[in-house]
Amino acid sequence: MEVLDLRTFRDLQYVRNTEALLRGLDSRLRGASEGQRALSARGFQDLKEKMRELLPLLPVLEQYKADSRLIVHLKDEVRNLSGILLAIQEEMGAYDYEELQQRVLLLEARLHACLQKLGCGKLTGVSNPITVRASGSRFGSWMTDTMTPSADNRVWYMDGYYKGRRVLEFRSLTDFISGQNFVQHLLPHPWAGTGHVVFNGSLYYNKFQSNVAVRYHFRSRSVLVQRSLPGAGYNNTFPYSWGGFSDIDFMVDENGLWAVYTTNQNAGNIVVSRLDPHSLQVLRSWDTGYPKRSAGESFIICGVLYVTNSHLAGAKIYFAYYTNTSSYEYTDIPFHNQYSHISMLDYNPRERVLYTWNNGHQVVYNVTLFHVINTDGEL
């Protein structure tokens, strides 16, 4: 609704700016209809030019119509969900815990489907940083699962950027902030870099001194699969500008699991690859044309790779590569690097926030996405 409000305000300004043109054209048309013989060829051509200037107003008005239909759909859906909530509230005494939980999960699914009508969005802004905790060394990684039920609030913490094997699992964000209530996982293979990600109960990371991707399953405490990324550089061959064995960076967005790295064949430019999360096979790759050693850090939202131009103070989100069109553009999105040394930056699509390790501080950023409204089909 906020996105619709912002877009409506923008379009209203456009309509207001064309109001004088509309009034002038209306007056000219009235005069022309009352005295057609007095209308010269030049006057007629001028009227055509004025009409042509008004043509961009048509898609704006069409968007108004589409948005109004969407708002009606959303309002009806919220009304239906409110009724279901009231019914659940009245019936809570008639259900045991498991039955009630299933009803709540179904309700969450409908709310999620309603949200998905907004679809994916283009990044337009990043909030000021929110410092969650200050702990560990200058370099490290921390994260929550990118694909779990909302009730799962576990936090994983990996201090250091190479040879590490110790992963701390905190029960909740509150426990992470206090440094209490955690269990330890000892990985069978040490990690390289800080580009790890937790996806659907598994940790994906780069095995030290290799271009091997490892999938470690937390519940079974075992490696389910490991596979080499063909041609991927490793061991500080193609790191980000801050170094730290950051050759291979795993990410998750609304579309699934990705790996960001580079190869000699791509002349050191960033390669983005979609991975099968079960087998770790490369499904498809894109050469972005952006030199990885010039990038401070990067992250993916809705299939778009966003790159910061530095890991130090003064950084901004400078470059965007669109995998759906295999095209890129230079951007200028402010990004406040509060502690002046970012060594990990990842997007969590479940929470729609950026997780950052910044000079021994664990930080999050909220993101602002400009959504493309999808009005096809039913909610």
Coordinates of C-alpha atoms in Angstrom, one line a residue:
M1 CA 0.0 0.0 0.0
E2 CA 2.9 2.3 0.7
V3 CA 4.4 1.6 -2.7
L4 CA 1.0 2.4 -4.3
D5 CA 0.8 5.6 -2.3
L6 CA 4.2 6.7 -3.4
R7 CA 3.5 6.0 -7.0
T8 CA 0.1 7.7 -6.9
F9 CA 1.7 10.8 -5.4
R10 CA 4.3 10.8 -8.2
D11 CA 1.7 10.3 -10.9
L12 CA -0.6 13.0 -9.4
Q13 CA 2.2 15.5 -9.7
Y14 CA 2.6 14.6 -13.3
V15 CA -1.2 15.0 -13.9
R16 CA -1.0 18.4 -12.1
N17 CA 1.9 19.5 -14.3
T18 CA -0.2 18.7 -17.4
E19 CA -3.3 20.5 -16.1
A20 CA -2.4 23.8 -17.7
L21 CA -1.7 22.1 -21.0
L22 CA -5.1 20.4 -20.9
R23 CA -6.9 23.7 -20.2
G24 CA -5.1 25.4 -23.0
L25 CA -5.8 22.6 -25.4
D26 CA -9.5 22.5 -24.4
S27 CA -9.7 26.2 -25.1
R28 CA -8.0 25.8 -28.5
L29 CA -10.3 23.0 -29.5
R30 CA -13.5 24.9 -28.5
G31 CA -12.3 27.8 -30.7
A32 CA -11.5 25.5 -33.6
S33 CA -14.9 23.7 -33.4
E34 CA -16.7 27.1 -33.4
G35 CA -14.8 28.5 -36.3
Q36 CA -13.3 25.7 -38.3
R37 CA -12.8 27.9 -41.3
A38 CA -10.6 30.2 -39.3
L39 CA -8.2 27.3 -38.4
S40 CA -5.1 27.6 -40.5
A41 CA -2.8 24.7 -41.4
R42 CA -0.2 26.0 -38.9
G43 CA -2.9 26.1 -36.2
F44 CA -4.0 22.6 -37.0
Q45 CA -0.4 21.3 -36.8
D46 CA 0.0 23.1 -33.5
L47 CA -3.0 21.3 -32.1
K48 CA -1.6 18.0 -33.2
E49 CA 1.7 18.8 -31.4
K50 CA -0.2 19.7 -28.2
M51 CA -2.1 16.3 -28.5
R52 CA 1.2 14.5 -28.9
E53 CA 2.5 16.0 -25.7
L54 CA -0.5 14.6 -23.8
L55 CA 0.0 11.0 -25.1
P56 CA 2.3 10.0 -22.1
L57 CA -0.7 10.8 -19.8
L58 CA -2.6 7.7 -21.2
P59 CA -0.4 5.0 -19.6
V60 CA -0.4 6.9 -16.3
L61 CA -4.2 6.9 -16.3
E62 CA -4.2 3.2 -17.3
Q63 CA -1.9 2.5 -14.3
Y64 CA -4.4 4.3 -12.0
K65 CA -7.1 1.9 -13.2
A66 CA -4.9 -1.2 -12.7
D67 CA -3.9 0.0 -9.2
S68 CA -7.5 0.7 -8.2
R69 CA -8.4 -2.8 -9.2
L70 CA -5.5 -4.2 -7.2
I71 CA -6.5 -2.2 -4.1
V72 CA -10.0 -3.6 -4.3
H73 CA -8.6 -7.2 -4.5
L74 CA -6.3 -6.5 -1.5
K75 CA -9.0 -4.9 0.5
D76 CA -11.3 -8.0 -0.1
E77 CA -8.5 -10.4 0.8
V78 CA -7.7 -8.5 4.0
R79 CA -11.4 -8.5 4.9
N80 CA -11.5 -12.3 4.4
L81 CA -8.4 -12.9 6.4
S82 CA -9.8 -10.7 9.2
G83 CA -12.9 -12.9 9.3
I84 CA -10.8 -16.0 9.5
L85 CA -8.7 -14.6 12.3
L86 CA -11.9 -13.8 14.3
A87 CA -13.2 -17.3 13.7
I88 CA -10.0 -18.8 14.9
Q89 CA -10.0 -16.6 18.0
E90 CA -13.6 -17.8 18.8
E91 CA -12.7 -21.4 18.2
M92 CA -9.3 -21.6 19.9
G93 CA -10.9 -23.6 22.8
A94 CA -12.1 -26.3 20.4
Y95 CA -8.7 -27.1 18.8
D96 CA -5.6 -28.7 20.2
Y97 CA -2.2 -27.1 19.6
E98 CA -1.4 -29.1 16.4
E99 CA -4.7 -28.3 14.7
L100 CA -4.4 -24.7 15.6
Q101 CA -0.9 -24.5 14.3
Q102 CA -2.0 -25.9 10.9
R103 CA -4.7 -23.3 10.6
V104 CA -2.2 -20.6 11.4
L105 CA 0.2 -21.9 8.8
L106 CA -2.5 -21.9 6.2
L107 CA -3.3 -18.3 7.1
E108 CA 0.4 -17.4 6.8
A109 CA 0.5 -19.0 3.4
R110 CA -2.5 -16.9 2.2
L111 CA -0.8 -13.8 3.6
H112 CA 2.4 -14.7 1.8
A113 CA 0.5 -15.2 -1.4
C114 CA -1.1 -11.8 -1.0
L115 CA 2.4 -10.3 -0.5
Q116 CA 3.7 -12.1 -3.6
K117 CA 1.2 -10.1 -5.7
L118 CA 3.7 -7.3 -5.3
G119 CA 6.2 -9.5 -7.0
C120 CA 9.9 -8.8 -7.0
G121 CA 11.2 -5.3 -6.9
K122 CA 14.1 -3.1 -8.0
L123 CA 16.3 -1.8 -5.2
T124 CA 15.8 2.0 -4.7
G125 CA 17.2 2.6 -1.2
V126 CA 19.0 1.2 1.8
S127 CA 18.3 2.3 5.4
N128 CA 20.7 3.6 7.9
P129 CA 22.6 0.7 9.6
I130 CA 21.2 -1.0 12.7
T131 CA 24.0 -2.4 14.9
V132 CA 22.9 -5.7 16.4
R133 CA 26.1 -6.7 18.2
A134 CA 29.8 -5.9 18.4
S135 CA 31.8 -9.1 18.7
G136 CA 34.5 -11.2 17.0
S137 CA 37.5 -10.2 14.8
R138 CA 37.6 -7.7 12.0
F139 CA 36.3 -10.3 9.5
G140 CA 33.5 -12.8 9.7
S141 CA 30.0 -13.8 8.8
W142 CA 26.6 -14.1 10.5
M143 CA 23.2 -15.0 9.1
T144 CA 19.7 -16.5 9.6
D145 CA 18.2 -19.2 7.4
T146 CA 16.9 -17.7 4.1
M147 CA 14.1 -20.3 3.7
T148 CA 12.4 -21.5 7.0
P149 CA 9.1 -20.9 8.7
S150 CA 8.9 -17.6 10.5
A151 CA 9.0 -19.4 13.9
D152 CA 12.6 -20.4 13.2
N153 CA 14.8 -17.5 14.6
R154 CA 18.1 -19.3 14.8
V155 CA 21.3 -17.2 14.1
W156 CA 24.6 -18.7 12.8
Y157 CA 28.0 -17.0 13.6
M158 CA 31.3 -17.7 11.9
D159 CA 34.3 -15.6 13.1
G160 CA 37.3 -15.2 10.8
Y161 CA 37.8 -15.5 7.0
Y162 CA 40.0 -18.6 6.6
K163 CA 40.8 -22.0 8.1
G164 CA 37.8 -21.7 10.5
R165 CA 35.7 -24.8 11.3
R166 CA 33.6 -23.6 14.3
V167 CA 30.0 -22.5 13.6
L168 CA 28.0 -21.2 16.5
E169 CA 24.2 -21.7 16.3
F170 CA 22.1 -19.4 18.6
R171 CA 18.5 -20.2 19.4
S172 CA 17.3 -16.7 18.7
L173 CA 18.4 -13.2 17.8
T174 CA 17.9 -12.3 21.5
D175 CA 20.3 -15.1 22.5
F176 CA 22.8 -14.0 19.8
I177 CA 22.8 -10.4 21.2
S178 CA 23.4 -11.7 24.7
G179 CA 25.9 -14.4 23.5
Q180 CA 24.0 -17.1 25.3
N181 CA 22.2 -20.4 24.5
F182 CA 24.2 -21.7 21.6
V183 CA 25.4 -25.0 20.2
Q184 CA 28.7 -25.5 18.3
H185 CA 29.1 -27.2 14.9
L186 CA 32.6 -28.4 14.0
L187 CA 32.8 -28.5 10.2
P188 CA 34.7 -31.4 8.7
H189 CA 36.4 -29.1 6.2
P190 CA 37.7 -25.5 7.0
W191 CA 36.1 -22.6 5.2
A192 CA 37.6 -19.8 3.0
G193 CA 36.3 -16.3 2.9
T194 CA 33.0 -15.0 4.4
G195 CA 30.6 -15.7 1.6
H196 CA 28.6 -18.4 3.4
V197 CA 24.9 -18.7 3.4
V198 CA 22.3 -20.9 5.3
F199 CA 19.5 -22.1 3.0
N200 CA 16.8 -24.5 4.2
G201 CA 18.7 -26.0 7.1
S202 CA 22.1 -26.3 5.3
L203 CA 25.2 -24.2 5.3
Y204 CA 26.8 -23.5 1.9
Y205 CA 30.5 -22.5 2.0
N206 CA 33.8 -22.6 0.1
K207 CA 36.2 -25.3 1.2
F208 CA 39.6 -23.8 2.1
Q209 CA 42.3 -23.8 -0.6
S210 CA 39.9 -25.1 -3.3
N211 CA 37.1 -24.0 -5.5
V212 CA 34.9 -26.7 -4.0
A213 CA 31.4 -25.8 -2.8
V214 CA 30.3 -27.7 0.4
R215 CA 26.7 -28.3 1.6
Y216 CA 26.7 -29.0 5.4
H217 CA 23.4 -30.1 6.9
F218 CA 23.0 -28.8 10.5
R219 CA 20.5 -31.4 11.8
S220 CA 22.5 -34.4 10.7
R221 CA 25.8 -32.7 11.3
S222 CA 27.2 -34.0 8.0
V223 CA 28.3 -32.9 4.6
L224 CA 25.6 -33.9 2.1
V225 CA 27.4 -32.9 -1.0
Q226 CA 30.5 -31.1 -2.3
R227 CA 31.3 -30.1 -5.8
S228 CA 33.9 -28.1 -7.6
L229 CA 32.8 -24.9 -9.4
P230 CA 34.3 -25.3 -12.9
G231 CA 37.2 -22.9 -13.5
A232 CA 36.4 -20.8 -10.4
G233 CA 39.4 -18.9 -8.9
Y234 CA 40.3 -19.5 -5.3
N235 CA 43.0 -18.8 -2.6
N236 CA 42.9 -15.0 -3.2
T237 CA 43.1 -15.3 -7.0
F238 CA 40.0 -13.2 -7.6
P239 CA 38.8 -11.8 -4.2
Y240 CA 36.8 -8.7 -3.5
S241 CA 38.8 -5.6 -3.0
W242 CA 39.3 -6.4 0.7
G243 CA 40.9 -9.7 0.0
G244 CA 40.3 -12.3 2.7
F245 CA 40.0 -15.4 0.4
S246 CA 36.7 -13.9 -0.8
D247 CA 36.9 -15.6 -4.2
I248 CA 33.6 -17.4 -4.0
D249 CA 30.5 -15.8 -2.5
F250 CA 27.3 -17.8 -2.0
M251 CA 23.9 -16.0 -2.0
V252 CA 20.2 -16.7 -1.8
D253 CA 17.4 -14.6 -3.1
E254 CA 13.7 -15.1 -4.1
N255 CA 14.8 -17.3 -7.0
G256 CA 17.1 -19.7 -5.0
L257 CA 20.8 -20.4 -4.5
W258 CA 23.6 -18.5 -6.4
A259 CA 27.4 -18.4 -6.5
V260 CA 29.4 -15.3 -7.3
Y261 CA 33.0 -15.8 -8.4
T262 CA 35.2 -15.4 -11.4
T263 CA 37.4 -17.4 -13.7
N264 CA 40.5 -16.9 -15.9
Q265 CA 38.3 -17.4 -18.9
N266 CA 36.2 -14.4 -17.8
A267 CA 39.3 -12.3 -17.4
G268 CA 38.5 -11.6 -13.7
N269 CA 35.0 -10.3 -14.3
I270 CA 32.3 -11.3 -11.9
V271 CA 30.4 -14.5 -12.9
V272 CA 27.0 -15.1 -11.5
S273 CA 25.8 -18.8 -11.5
R274 CA 22.5 -20.3 -10.4
L275 CA 23.1 -23.5 -8.5
D276 CA 21.0 -26.6 -7.8
P277 CA 20.8 -26.5 -3.9
H278 CA 20.7 -30.3 -3.7
S279 CA 23.5 -31.3 -6.2
L280 CA 25.4 -28.0 -6.3
Q281 CA 25.5 -28.3 -10.1
V282 CA 25.7 -25.0 -12.1
L283 CA 22.3 -24.5 -13.9
R284 CA 23.3 -21.3 -15.7
S285 CA 26.0 -18.6 -15.6
W286 CA 26.2 -15.0 -16.6
D287 CA 29.4 -12.8 -17.2
T288 CA 28.6 -9.4 -15.7
G289 CA 31.6 -7.6 -17.2
Y290 CA 32.4 -6.1 -13.8
P291 CA 35.9 -6.7 -12.5
K292 CA 35.6 -8.6 -9.1
R293 CA 38.8 -7.0 -7.6
S294 CA 37.2 -3.6 -8.0
A295 CA 34.1 -4.6 -6.0
G296 CA 33.8 -4.0 -2.3
E297 CA 31.1 -6.6 -1.8
S298 CA 27.9 -7.7 -3.6
F299 CA 24.4 -9.2 -3.0
I300 CA 21.5 -10.5 -5.1
I301 CA 17.8 -9.4 -4.8
C302 CA 15.2 -10.8 -7.2
G303 CA 17.8 -12.1 -9.7
V304 CA 19.7 -8.7 -9.8
L305 CA 23.3 -8.5 -8.6
Y306 CA 24.1 -5.3 -6.8
V307 CA 27.8 -4.3 -6.3
T308 CA 29.3 -1.8 -3.9
N309 CA 32.2 0.2 -5.2
S310 CA 34.3 -0.1 -2.0
H311 CA 34.5 -2.0 1.3
L312 CA 35.7 1.2 3.0
A313 CA 34.1 4.5 4.1
G314 CA 32.2 6.3 1.4
A315 CA 30.9 3.1 -0.3
K316 CA 27.7 3.2 -2.4
I317 CA 25.8 0.6 -4.5
Y318 CA 27.3 1.4 -7.8
F319 CA 26.5 -1.4 -10.3
A320 CA 23.5 -3.6 -11.0
Y321 CA 23.4 -6.7 -13.3
Y322 CA 20.0 -8.1 -14.4
T323 CA 20.1 -11.8 -15.0
N324 CA 16.7 -11.9 -16.6
T325 CA 17.8 -9.6 -19.5
S326 CA 21.6 -10.2 -19.3
S327 CA 22.1 -6.4 -19.1
Y328 CA 23.6 -4.0 -16.6
E329 CA 23.5 -0.4 -15.4
Y330 CA 25.5 1.9 -13.2
T331 CA 23.6 3.0 -10.1
D332 CA 24.1 5.6 -7.3
I333 CA 22.4 4.3 -4.2
P334 CA 23.7 5.7 -0.9
F335 CA 25.0 3.1 1.5
H336 CA 26.3 4.2 5.0
N337 CA 29.4 2.2 5.8
Q338 CA 29.4 3.1 9.5
Y339 CA 32.4 1.1 10.7
S340 CA 34.5 1.6 7.5
H341 CA 35.4 -2.0 6.7
I342 CA 32.8 -4.4 5.3
S343 CA 33.8 -8.0 4.9
M344 CA 30.4 -9.7 4.4
L345 CA 27.2 -8.4 2.8
D346 CA 24.2 -10.7 2.1
Y347 CA 20.5 -10.3 1.4
N348 CA 17.9 -12.4 3.2
P349 CA 14.7 -12.7 1.1
R350 CA 12.7 -14.1 4.0
E351 CA 13.3 -11.0 6.1
R352 CA 14.1 -8.6 3.2
V353 CA 17.1 -7.1 5.0
L354 CA 20.9 -7.0 4.4
Y355 CA 23.2 -8.7 6.8
T356 CA 26.6 -7.2 7.2
W357 CA 29.9 -7.9 9.1
N358 CA 31.5 -4.5 9.4
N359 CA 34.8 -4.3 11.3
G360 CA 33.8 -6.6 14.1
H361 CA 30.2 -5.3 14.2
Q362 CA 27.1 -7.4 13.1
V363 CA 24.8 -4.9 11.3
V364 CA 21.5 -5.1 9.4
Y365 CA 20.0 -2.7 6.8
N366 CA 16.4 -2.5 5.7
V367 CA 15.9 -2.2 1.9
T368 CA 13.4 -0.3 -0.2
L369 CA 12.2 -2.1 -3.3
F370 CA 10.1 -0.6 -6.1
H371 CA 7.6 -3.4 -6.8
V372 CA 6.1 -4.3 -10.2
I373 CA 2.4 -4.9 -9.5
N374 CA 1.1 -8.1 -11.0
T375 CA -2.7 -7.8 -11.5
D376 CA -3.1 -11.1 -13.5
G377 CA -5.1 -13.9 -11.9
E378 CA -6.8 -14.2 -8.5
L379 CA -5.3 -13.6 -5.1

